CSV table of C-alpha atoms in Angstrom, one decimal:
chain,number,residue,atom,x,y,z
A,22,MET,CA,-5.7,-6.6,-57.9
A,23,LYS,CA,-2.7,-9.0,-57.6
A,24,LEU,CA,-0.7,-6.8,-60.0
A,25,PHE,CA,-1.7,-3.7,-58.1
A,26,SER,CA,-0.6,-5.4,-54.8
A,27,LYS,CA,2.8,-6.4,-56.4
A,28,ASN,CA,3.4,-2.9,-57.7
A,29,ILE,CA,2.7,-1.5,-54.3
A,30,ILE,CA,5.1,-3.9,-52.6
A,31,LYS,CA,7.8,-3.2,-55.1
A,32,HIS,CA,7.3,0.6,-54.8
A,33,PRO,CA,10.4,2.3,-53.2
A,34,LEU,CA,8.1,4.4,-51.0
A,35,PHE,CA,6.4,1.3,-49.6
A,36,GLN,CA,9.7,-0.4,-49.0
A,37,LYS,CA,11.1,2.7,-47.2
A,38,SER,CA,8.0,3.0,-45.1
A,39,ILE,CA,8.3,-0.6,-44.0
A,40,ILE,CA,11.9,0.1,-42.8
A,41,TYR,CA,10.8,3.2,-40.9
A,42,THR,CA,7.9,1.2,-39.4
A,43,ILE,CA,10.1,-1.7,-38.3
A,44,THR,CA,12.7,0.6,-36.8
A,45,ASP,CA,10.0,2.6,-35.0
A,46,ALA,CA,8.5,-0.7,-33.7
A,47,ILE,CA,11.8,-1.9,-32.4
A,48,ASN,CA,12.5,1.4,-30.6
A,49,LYS,CA,9.0,1.7,-29.1
A,50,ALA,CA,9.0,-2.0,-28.1
A,51,ILE,CA,12.2,-1.7,-26.1
A,52,PRO,CA,10.8,0.2,-23.1
A,53,PHE,CA,7.9,-2.3,-23.0
A,54,LEU,CA,10.1,-5.4,-23.3
A,55,LEU,CA,12.4,-4.0,-20.6
A,56,LEU,CA,9.5,-3.7,-18.1
A,57,PRO,CA,10.0,-7.2,-16.5
A,58,PHE,CA,13.7,-6.5,-16.1
A,59,LEU,CA,13.2,-2.9,-14.8
A,60,THR,CA,10.5,-3.9,-12.3
A,61,HIS,CA,12.8,-6.6,-11.0
A,62,TYR,CA,15.7,-4.3,-10.3
A,63,LEU,CA,13.8,-1.0,-9.7
A,64,SER,CA,11.4,-0.4,-6.9
A,65,PRO,CA,8.2,1.5,-7.8
A,66,ALA,CA,9.8,4.6,-6.3
A,67,ASP,CA,12.9,4.2,-8.5
A,68,TYR,CA,10.7,3.6,-11.5
A,69,GLY,CA,8.8,6.8,-10.6
A,70,VAL,CA,12.1,8.8,-10.5
A,71,VAL,CA,13.1,7.4,-13.9
A,72,SER,CA,9.7,8.2,-15.4
A,73,ASN,CA,9.8,11.7,-14.0
A,74,TYR,CA,13.2,12.2,-15.5
A,75,ASN,CA,11.9,11.3,-18.9
A,76,VAL,CA,9.1,13.9,-18.4
A,77,TYR,CA,11.6,16.4,-17.2
A,78,ILE,CA,13.9,15.9,-20.3
A,79,SER,CA,10.9,16.2,-22.6
A,80,ILE,CA,10.0,19.7,-21.2
A,81,LEU,CA,13.6,20.8,-21.3
A,82,LEU,CA,13.8,19.8,-25.0
A,83,ILE,CA,11.0,22.2,-25.8
A,84,PHE,CA,13.1,25.2,-24.6
A,85,VAL,CA,16.5,23.9,-25.6
A,86,GLY,CA,15.8,22.2,-28.9
A,87,LEU,CA,13.1,24.7,-29.9
A,88,ASN,CA,11.9,22.4,-32.7
A,89,LEU,CA,14.8,23.7,-34.7
A,90,ASN,CA,15.2,20.3,-36.5
A,91,GLY,CA,11.8,21.1,-38.0
A,92,ALA,CA,13.1,24.5,-39.2
A,93,MET,CA,15.9,22.7,-41.0
A,94,ALA,CA,13.5,20.2,-42.5
A,95,ALA,CA,11.3,23.0,-43.8
A,96,ASN,CA,14.2,24.6,-45.7
A,97,PHE,CA,16.0,21.4,-46.8
A,98,TYR,CA,14.5,21.3,-50.3
A,99,HIS,CA,14.9,25.1,-50.9
A,100,TYR,CA,18.6,25.4,-50.1
A,101,SER,CA,21.8,24.0,-51.5
A,102,LYS,CA,23.9,21.6,-49.4
A,103,GLU,CA,26.3,24.4,-48.7
A,104,GLU,CA,23.4,26.6,-47.4
A,105,ILE,CA,21.9,23.8,-45.4
A,106,ALA,CA,25.3,23.2,-43.8
A,107,GLU,CA,25.5,26.9,-42.8
A,108,TYR,CA,21.8,26.7,-41.6
A,109,ILE,CA,22.6,23.7,-39.4
A,110,SER,CA,25.7,25.4,-38.0
A,111,SER,CA,23.6,28.4,-37.1
A,112,ILE,CA,21.0,26.2,-35.4
A,113,PHE,CA,23.7,24.7,-33.2
A,114,ILE,CA,24.7,28.2,-32.1
A,115,VAL,CA,21.0,28.8,-31.1
A,116,ILE,CA,20.9,25.5,-29.2
A,117,PHE,CA,24.1,26.3,-27.4
A,118,CYS,CA,22.8,29.7,-26.3
A,119,ALA,CA,19.5,28.2,-25.3
A,120,THR,CA,21.3,25.5,-23.3
A,121,ILE,CA,23.3,28.2,-21.4
A,122,LEU,CA,20.1,30.1,-20.6
A,123,VAL,CA,18.1,27.1,-19.5
A,124,GLY,CA,21.0,25.8,-17.5
A,125,LEU,CA,21.2,29.1,-15.6
A,126,VAL,CA,17.4,28.9,-14.9
A,127,MET,CA,17.7,25.3,-13.7
A,128,ALA,CA,20.6,26.2,-11.4
A,129,ALA,CA,18.3,28.7,-9.7
A,130,VAL,CA,15.2,26.5,-9.4
A,131,ALA,CA,16.8,23.0,-9.1
A,132,GLY,CA,15.9,22.7,-5.4
A,133,TYR,CA,12.2,23.4,-6.1
A,134,VAL,CA,12.0,21.1,-9.2
A,135,SER,CA,13.8,18.4,-7.1
A,136,SER,CA,11.0,18.6,-4.5
A,137,LEU,CA,8.4,18.2,-7.2
A,138,THR,CA,10.0,15.3,-9.1
A,139,SER,CA,12.3,13.5,-6.5
A,140,ILE,CA,15.2,13.9,-8.9
A,141,VAL,CA,18.5,14.9,-7.4
A,142,PRO,CA,19.7,18.4,-8.4
A,143,PHE,CA,22.8,17.0,-10.1
A,144,PHE,CA,20.8,15.0,-12.6
A,145,LEU,CA,18.4,18.0,-13.1
A,146,PHE,CA,21.4,20.1,-14.1
A,147,ILE,CA,22.9,17.4,-16.4
A,148,GLY,CA,19.5,17.0,-17.9
A,149,VAL,CA,19.9,20.3,-19.7
A,150,PHE,CA,22.8,18.9,-21.6
A,151,VAL,CA,20.9,15.7,-22.3
A,152,ALA,CA,18.1,17.7,-23.8
A,153,ALA,CA,20.6,19.6,-26.0
A,154,SER,CA,22.2,16.3,-27.0
A,155,GLN,CA,18.8,14.9,-28.1
A,156,GLY,CA,18.0,18.1,-30.0
A,157,GLY,CA,21.3,17.9,-31.9
A,158,THR,CA,20.9,14.2,-32.6
A,159,ALA,CA,17.4,14.9,-34.0
A,160,ILE,CA,18.9,17.1,-36.7
A,161,ASN,CA,21.2,14.3,-37.8
A,162,LEU,CA,18.4,11.8,-37.9
A,163,ASP,CA,16.1,14.2,-39.8
A,164,LEU,CA,18.7,14.7,-42.4
A,165,TRP,CA,18.8,11.0,-43.2
A,166,ARG,CA,15.0,11.0,-43.4
A,167,LEU,CA,15.0,13.9,-45.7
A,168,GLU,CA,17.7,12.3,-47.9
A,169,GLU,CA,15.5,9.1,-48.0
A,170,LYS,CA,18.2,7.0,-46.3
A,171,PRO,CA,16.0,4.7,-44.1
A,172,LEU,CA,18.8,2.2,-43.4
A,173,ALA,CA,21.1,4.8,-41.9
A,174,PHE,CA,18.2,6.4,-40.0
A,175,GLY,CA,17.0,3.0,-38.6
A,176,GLY,CA,20.5,1.6,-38.0
A,177,TYR,CA,21.5,4.7,-36.0
A,178,GLN,CA,18.3,4.6,-33.8
A,179,ILE,CA,18.6,0.8,-33.2
A,180,ALA,CA,22.3,1.2,-32.3
A,181,GLN,CA,21.4,3.9,-29.8
A,182,SER,CA,18.7,1.7,-28.3
A,183,VAL,CA,21.1,-1.2,-28.0
A,184,VAL,CA,23.8,0.9,-26.2
A,185,ASN,CA,21.1,2.2,-23.9
A,186,ILE,CA,19.9,-1.3,-23.0
A,187,CYS,CA,23.4,-2.7,-22.5
A,188,LEU,CA,24.3,0.2,-20.2
A,189,THR,CA,21.0,-0.2,-18.3
A,190,VAL,CA,21.6,-3.9,-17.8
A,191,PHE,CA,25.1,-3.3,-16.6
A,192,PHE,CA,24.3,-0.5,-14.2
A,193,LEU,CA,21.3,-2.3,-12.7
A,194,ALA,CA,22.2,-6.0,-12.8
A,195,SER,CA,26.0,-5.7,-12.1
A,196,MET,CA,26.4,-2.4,-10.3
A,197,ARG,CA,23.0,-2.4,-8.6
A,198,MET,CA,22.7,1.3,-9.0
A,199,GLY,CA,18.9,1.6,-9.0
A,200,ALA,CA,17.3,4.7,-10.5
A,201,ASP,CA,20.7,6.3,-10.8
A,202,GLY,CA,21.9,3.5,-13.0
A,203,ARG,CA,18.9,3.8,-15.4
A,204,ILE,CA,19.2,7.6,-15.6
A,205,GLY,CA,23.0,7.3,-16.0
A,206,ALA,CA,22.5,4.9,-19.0
A,207,MET,CA,20.1,7.5,-20.6
A,208,ILE,CA,22.6,10.3,-20.0
A,209,ILE,CA,25.6,8.5,-21.4
A,210,THR,CA,23.7,7.3,-24.4
A,211,SER,CA,22.3,10.7,-25.3
A,212,VAL,CA,25.6,12.5,-25.0
A,213,LEU,CA,27.6,9.8,-26.7
A,214,PHE,CA,25.3,9.7,-29.7
A,215,PHE,CA,25.2,13.5,-29.9
A,216,ILE,CA,29.0,13.5,-30.2
A,217,VAL,CA,28.8,10.8,-32.9
A,218,SER,CA,26.1,12.9,-34.7
A,219,LEU,CA,28.4,15.9,-34.7
A,220,PHE,CA,31.2,13.8,-36.2
A,221,VAL,CA,28.8,12.3,-38.8
A,222,LEU,CA,27.5,15.8,-39.8
A,223,PHE,CA,31.0,17.1,-40.1
A,224,LYS,CA,32.2,14.2,-42.2
A,225,ARG,CA,29.2,14.5,-44.5
A,226,GLY,CA,29.8,18.2,-45.0
A,227,TYR,CA,26.8,19.5,-43.0
A,228,LEU,CA,28.8,21.4,-40.4
A,229,LYS,CA,30.7,24.6,-41.2
A,230,PHE,CA,32.6,27.0,-39.0
A,231,ARG,CA,30.3,29.8,-40.1
A,232,ILE,CA,27.1,31.2,-38.8
A,233,ASN,CA,24.5,33.3,-40.6
A,234,ARG,CA,22.3,35.8,-38.7
A,235,LYS,CA,19.6,35.5,-41.3
A,236,TYR,CA,19.4,31.8,-40.7
A,237,ILE,CA,19.3,32.2,-37.0
A,238,LYS,CA,16.4,34.6,-37.3
A,239,ASP,CA,14.6,32.2,-39.7
A,240,ALA,CA,15.1,29.3,-37.3
A,241,LEU,CA,13.8,31.2,-34.3
A,242,ALA,CA,10.9,32.5,-36.3
A,243,PHE,CA,9.9,28.8,-36.9
A,244,GLY,CA,10.8,27.4,-33.5
A,245,LEU,CA,9.6,30.0,-31.0
A,246,PRO,CA,5.9,30.1,-32.1
A,247,MET,CA,5.9,26.2,-31.7
A,248,ILE,CA,6.6,26.4,-28.0
A,249,PRO,CA,3.0,26.9,-26.8
A,250,HIS,CA,1.9,23.9,-29.1
A,251,THR,CA,4.6,21.6,-27.9
A,252,LEU,CA,4.1,22.7,-24.3
A,253,GLY,CA,0.5,21.9,-24.6
A,254,ILE,CA,1.4,18.4,-25.8
A,255,TRP,CA,3.7,18.0,-22.8
A,256,ILE,CA,0.9,19.0,-20.4
A,257,ARG,CA,-1.3,16.3,-21.9
A,258,THR,CA,1.3,13.6,-21.4
A,259,GLY,CA,3.5,14.6,-18.5
A,260,ILE,CA,1.7,16.8,-15.9
A,261,ASP,CA,-0.2,13.9,-14.4
A,262,ARG,CA,3.1,12.2,-13.1
A,263,ILE,CA,4.2,15.5,-11.5
A,264,TYR,CA,0.9,15.9,-9.7
A,265,ILE,CA,1.0,12.2,-8.4
A,266,THR,CA,4.5,12.7,-7.2
A,267,ARG,CA,3.6,15.9,-5.5
A,268,PHE,CA,0.6,14.6,-3.6
A,269,TYR,CA,1.2,10.8,-3.2
A,270,GLY,CA,4.9,10.2,-3.6
A,271,VAL,CA,7.2,9.0,-6.4
A,272,ALA,CA,6.4,5.3,-5.8
A,273,GLU,CA,2.8,5.9,-6.8
A,274,ALA,CA,4.1,7.8,-9.9
A,275,GLY,CA,6.1,4.7,-10.7
A,276,LEU,CA,3.1,2.5,-10.6
A,277,TYR,CA,1.1,4.9,-12.7
A,278,SER,CA,3.8,5.1,-15.3
A,279,THR,CA,4.1,1.3,-15.4
A,280,GLY,CA,0.3,1.0,-16.0
A,281,PHE,CA,0.3,3.6,-18.7
A,282,GLN,CA,3.3,2.0,-20.3
A,283,PHE,CA,1.1,-0.8,-21.5
A,284,GLY,CA,-0.8,1.7,-23.6
A,285,LEU,CA,2.2,1.5,-26.0
A,286,LEU,CA,0.7,-1.9,-27.2
A,287,LEU,CA,-2.3,-0.1,-28.8
A,288,SER,CA,-0.5,3.2,-29.5
A,289,PHE,CA,2.0,1.6,-31.8
A,290,LEU,CA,-0.7,-0.1,-33.9
A,291,VAL,CA,-2.7,3.1,-34.1
A,292,MET,CA,0.2,5.2,-35.3
A,293,ALA,CA,1.5,2.6,-37.7
A,294,PHE,CA,-1.9,2.3,-39.3
A,295,HIS,CA,-2.4,6.1,-39.3
A,296,ASN,CA,0.9,6.8,-41.1
A,297,ALA,CA,-0.1,4.3,-43.8
A,298,TYR,CA,-3.8,5.4,-44.0
A,299,VAL,CA,-3.3,9.2,-44.4
A,300,PRO,CA,-1.8,9.2,-47.9
A,301,TYR,CA,-4.6,6.7,-49.0
A,302,VAL,CA,-7.3,9.0,-47.7
A,303,TYR,CA,-5.8,12.1,-49.3
A,304,LYS,CA,-5.7,10.3,-52.6
A,305,LEU,CA,-9.3,9.3,-52.4
A,306,LEU,CA,-10.5,12.7,-51.3
A,307,ALA,CA,-8.6,14.3,-54.2
A,308,GLY,CA,-10.9,12.3,-56.6
A,309,ASN,CA,-14.0,13.9,-54.9
A,310,GLN,CA,-16.2,10.8,-55.6
A,311,PRO,CA,-19.3,10.5,-53.4
A,312,GLU,CA,-19.1,6.7,-53.3
A,313,GLN,CA,-15.5,6.8,-52.1
A,314,LYS,CA,-16.4,9.2,-49.3
A,315,GLY,CA,-19.2,6.8,-48.3
A,316,LYS,CA,-16.7,3.9,-48.2
A,317,LEU,CA,-14.3,6.0,-46.1
A,318,VAL,CA,-17.0,6.8,-43.6
A,319,LYS,CA,-18.1,3.2,-43.4
A,320,PHE,CA,-14.5,2.1,-42.8
A,321,THR,CA,-14.1,4.8,-40.1
A,322,TYR,CA,-17.0,3.4,-38.2
A,323,ILE,CA,-15.6,-0.2,-38.5
A,324,TYR,CA,-12.2,1.1,-37.4
A,325,MET,CA,-13.7,2.7,-34.3
A,326,GLY,CA,-15.4,-0.5,-33.3
A,327,VAL,CA,-12.2,-2.5,-33.9
A,328,ILE,CA,-10.0,-0.2,-31.9
A,329,LEU,CA,-12.4,-0.3,-28.9
A,330,VAL,CA,-12.4,-4.2,-29.1
A,331,LEU,CA,-8.6,-4.1,-29.2
A,332,ALA,CA,-8.5,-1.9,-26.2
A,333,VAL,CA,-10.5,-4.6,-24.3
A,334,VAL,CA,-8.3,-7.5,-25.6
A,335,PHE,CA,-5.0,-5.7,-24.9
A,336,SER,CA,-6.2,-4.8,-21.5
A,337,PHE,CA,-6.6,-8.4,-20.6
A,338,ILE,CA,-3.2,-9.3,-22.2
A,339,SER,CA,-1.6,-6.5,-20.1
A,340,TYR,CA,-3.3,-7.8,-16.9
A,341,PHE,CA,-1.8,-11.2,-17.6
A,342,ILE,CA,1.7,-9.7,-18.1
A,343,VAL,CA,1.5,-7.7,-14.9
A,344,TYR,CA,0.4,-10.7,-12.8
A,345,HIS,CA,2.7,-13.2,-14.3
A,346,PHE,CA,5.9,-11.4,-15.5
A,347,LEU,CA,6.3,-8.2,-13.4
A,348,SER,CA,7.6,-8.0,-9.9
A,349,VAL,CA,4.9,-8.4,-7.2
A,350,ARG,CA,5.7,-4.8,-6.1
A,351,TYR,CA,4.0,-3.6,-9.3
A,352,LEU,CA,0.7,-5.4,-9.1
A,353,GLU,CA,-1.1,-2.2,-8.1
A,354,SER,CA,-0.2,-0.8,-11.6
A,355,ALA,CA,-2.9,-3.0,-13.1
A,356,LYS,CA,-5.6,-0.5,-12.0
A,357,TYR,CA,-4.3,2.0,-14.5
A,358,ILE,CA,-4.2,-0.3,-17.5
A,359,GLY,CA,-7.8,-0.2,-18.7
A,360,TRP,CA,-7.8,3.6,-18.5
A,361,ALA,CA,-4.5,3.7,-20.5
A,362,MET,CA,-5.9,1.5,-23.2
A,363,PHE,CA,-9.1,3.4,-23.7
A,364,THR,CA,-7.2,6.7,-23.6
A,365,GLN,CA,-5.1,5.4,-26.5
A,366,ALA,CA,-8.2,4.1,-28.2
A,367,PHE,CA,-9.9,7.5,-28.2
A,368,GLN,CA,-6.6,9.1,-29.3
A,369,GLY,CA,-6.7,6.8,-32.3
A,370,MET,CA,-10.3,7.7,-33.0
A,371,TYR,CA,-9.4,11.4,-32.8
A,372,LEU,CA,-6.6,10.9,-35.4
A,373,ILE,CA,-8.8,9.2,-37.9
A,374,VAL,CA,-11.5,11.9,-37.9
A,375,GLY,CA,-8.9,14.6,-37.7
A,376,ILE,CA,-7.5,13.7,-41.1
A,377,TYR,CA,-10.2,15.8,-42.8
A,378,ILE,CA,-9.2,18.9,-40.8
A,379,PHE,CA,-5.7,18.6,-42.0
A,380,TYR,CA,-6.8,17.8,-45.6
A,381,SER,CA,-8.9,21.0,-45.6
A,382,LYS,CA,-6.0,23.0,-44.0
A,383,LYS,CA,-8.2,24.3,-41.2
A,384,THR,CA,-5.5,23.6,-38.6
A,385,ALA,CA,-5.8,26.9,-36.9
A,386,LYS,CA,-9.1,25.7,-35.3
A,387,LEU,CA,-7.4,22.5,-34.3
A,388,ALA,CA,-4.7,24.5,-32.5
A,389,ILE,CA,-7.3,26.3,-30.5
A,390,VAL,CA,-8.8,22.9,-29.5
A,391,THR,CA,-5.4,21.5,-28.5
A,392,SER,CA,-4.5,24.6,-26.4
A,393,SER,CA,-7.9,24.6,-24.6
A,394,LEU,CA,-7.8,21.0,-23.8
A,395,SER,CA,-4.3,21.3,-22.5
A,396,ILE,CA,-5.5,23.9,-20.0
A,397,LEU,CA,-8.4,21.7,-19.1
A,398,GLN,CA,-6.0,18.8,-18.5
A,399,LEU,CA,-3.8,21.0,-16.3
A,400,ILE,CA,-6.8,22.0,-14.1
A,401,LEU,CA,-8.8,18.7,-14.2
A,402,SER,CA,-5.7,16.5,-13.4
A,403,TYR,CA,-4.9,18.7,-10.4
A,404,VAL,CA,-8.4,18.6,-9.0
A,405,LEU,CA,-9.0,14.9,-9.5
A,406,VAL,CA,-5.5,13.8,-8.3
A,407,LYS,CA,-5.7,16.0,-5.2
A,408,TYR,CA,-9.3,15.0,-4.2
A,409,ILE,CA,-9.8,11.5,-5.6
A,410,GLY,CA,-6.3,10.1,-5.6
A,411,PRO,CA,-3.7,8.9,-8.1
A,412,ILE,CA,-6.5,7.2,-10.2
A,413,GLY,CA,-7.8,10.8,-10.8
A,414,ALA,CA,-4.9,11.3,-13.3
A,415,ALA,CA,-6.1,8.3,-15.3
A,416,TYR,CA,-9.7,9.6,-15.2
A,417,SER,CA,-8.5,13.0,-16.4
A,418,SER,CA,-6.4,11.6,-19.3
A,419,PHE,CA,-9.4,9.5,-20.4
A,420,VAL,CA,-12.0,12.3,-20.2
A,421,VAL,CA,-9.8,14.8,-22.0
A,422,CYS,CA,-9.2,12.3,-24.8
A,423,VAL,CA,-12.9,11.6,-25.2
A,424,ILE,CA,-13.7,15.3,-25.3
A,425,ASN,CA,-10.9,15.8,-27.8
A,426,PHE,CA,-12.3,13.1,-30.1
A,427,ILE,CA,-15.8,14.5,-29.9
A,428,VAL,CA,-14.8,18.1,-30.5
A,429,VAL,CA,-12.4,17.3,-33.3
A,430,TRP,CA,-15.1,15.1,-35.0
A,431,TYR,CA,-17.6,18.0,-34.7
A,432,LEU,CA,-15.0,20.3,-36.3
A,433,SER,CA,-14.3,17.7,-39.0
A,434,ILE,CA,-18.0,17.5,-39.9
A,435,HIS,CA,-18.1,21.3,-40.3
A,436,VAL,CA,-14.9,21.9,-42.2
A,437,TYR,CA,-15.2,19.0,-44.8
A,438,ALA,CA,-18.4,17.5,-46.0
A,439,MET,CA,-18.6,13.7,-45.5
A,440,PRO,CA,-21.7,11.5,-45.3
A,441,TRP,CA,-21.2,10.8,-41.6
A,442,PHE,CA,-24.9,10.4,-41.0
A,443,ASN,CA,-26.2,9.5,-44.5
A,444,PHE,CA,-26.4,5.8,-43.8
A,445,ASN,CA,-27.6,4.9,-47.2
A,446,LYS,CA,-24.3,6.1,-48.7
A,447,VAL,CA,-22.4,4.5,-45.9
A,448,LYS,CA,-24.0,1.1,-46.6
A,449,GLY,CA,-22.9,1.4,-50.2
């Protein structure tokens, strides 16, 4: 057992995974660690505007970035470096055209979007270029991941986060610019690192002054069908803030966003474990041994219990942080914390039972579930927020996550046989 453990630790895949995990932890921890600073210099209304801007950029990225970095990744191992360079160059042409089209649309509807989000029209328009910048940078980062260069990948992300933090601190603490300062830091960082990404891609031979119509068609064939899926994910994570802003003001949206920010504590642990657990499960399932399946089911039940306990523990830790480290203006955000934690808990439980659907390649059914629940979230959030209050958004997120877990578990039971209710095997 010790030898096995040593071999795992020395394995290059394990070491690279650790680097990715640490990098991801640092980048996800930064918004959380910045909370005391942000709540000191930003009012809840300012924080709400910043949160809405992040939501706005994420939806723009769907239509500007078009998941084209995924198209590049899907072809990376099938093409030569010269062909990949031409493919990437063609992708940038698509992103450029999409940016122009989305920019024209936003110029026409900026006033209406501003009334929904409380974001000034200037930042709405600039946001189109921010989304394009993030889409371009994603290609550079994905190339490093595909080339198995975790140090370059991690170093670049951390450098980006450090610049973002430094600019934020300068604009808020020194310039006292409020929400404009935080948004400005995000804009400058995104555009700056996009320019650096273009330079890096060019120096590494991944940008050519040639485009290929075949590659453009291939990239669009990959990216366009992904829009409904990614839009559904956006609805599940972003629409609640828009509803709260619309009915109760941007300050309440800021409090809601602050409360749900604490969900990152549990979300990171869930995702880190999930990324490590999936290959392990796939390996055991490939052996098709009944006793191993029983052990997996037993572990799943234990995991569900642990994650629910952690949701309770992290909730109390988060309450302590709110009452002792955040500005007094944010005390009301505490009412959202428990809902945020248990929403993340059921998200983690969904992920662990959903593994068997992915293993059996029955993802079409999962896509139907995702789309249906996105529509449910869209309607339920609207009704609950309008008639119950801002807390209705938290209720909606929690209810949809619980339904998602139950439905996906039901699907999992029917697409891949596991001894979920054979407790004799589970005990073994």
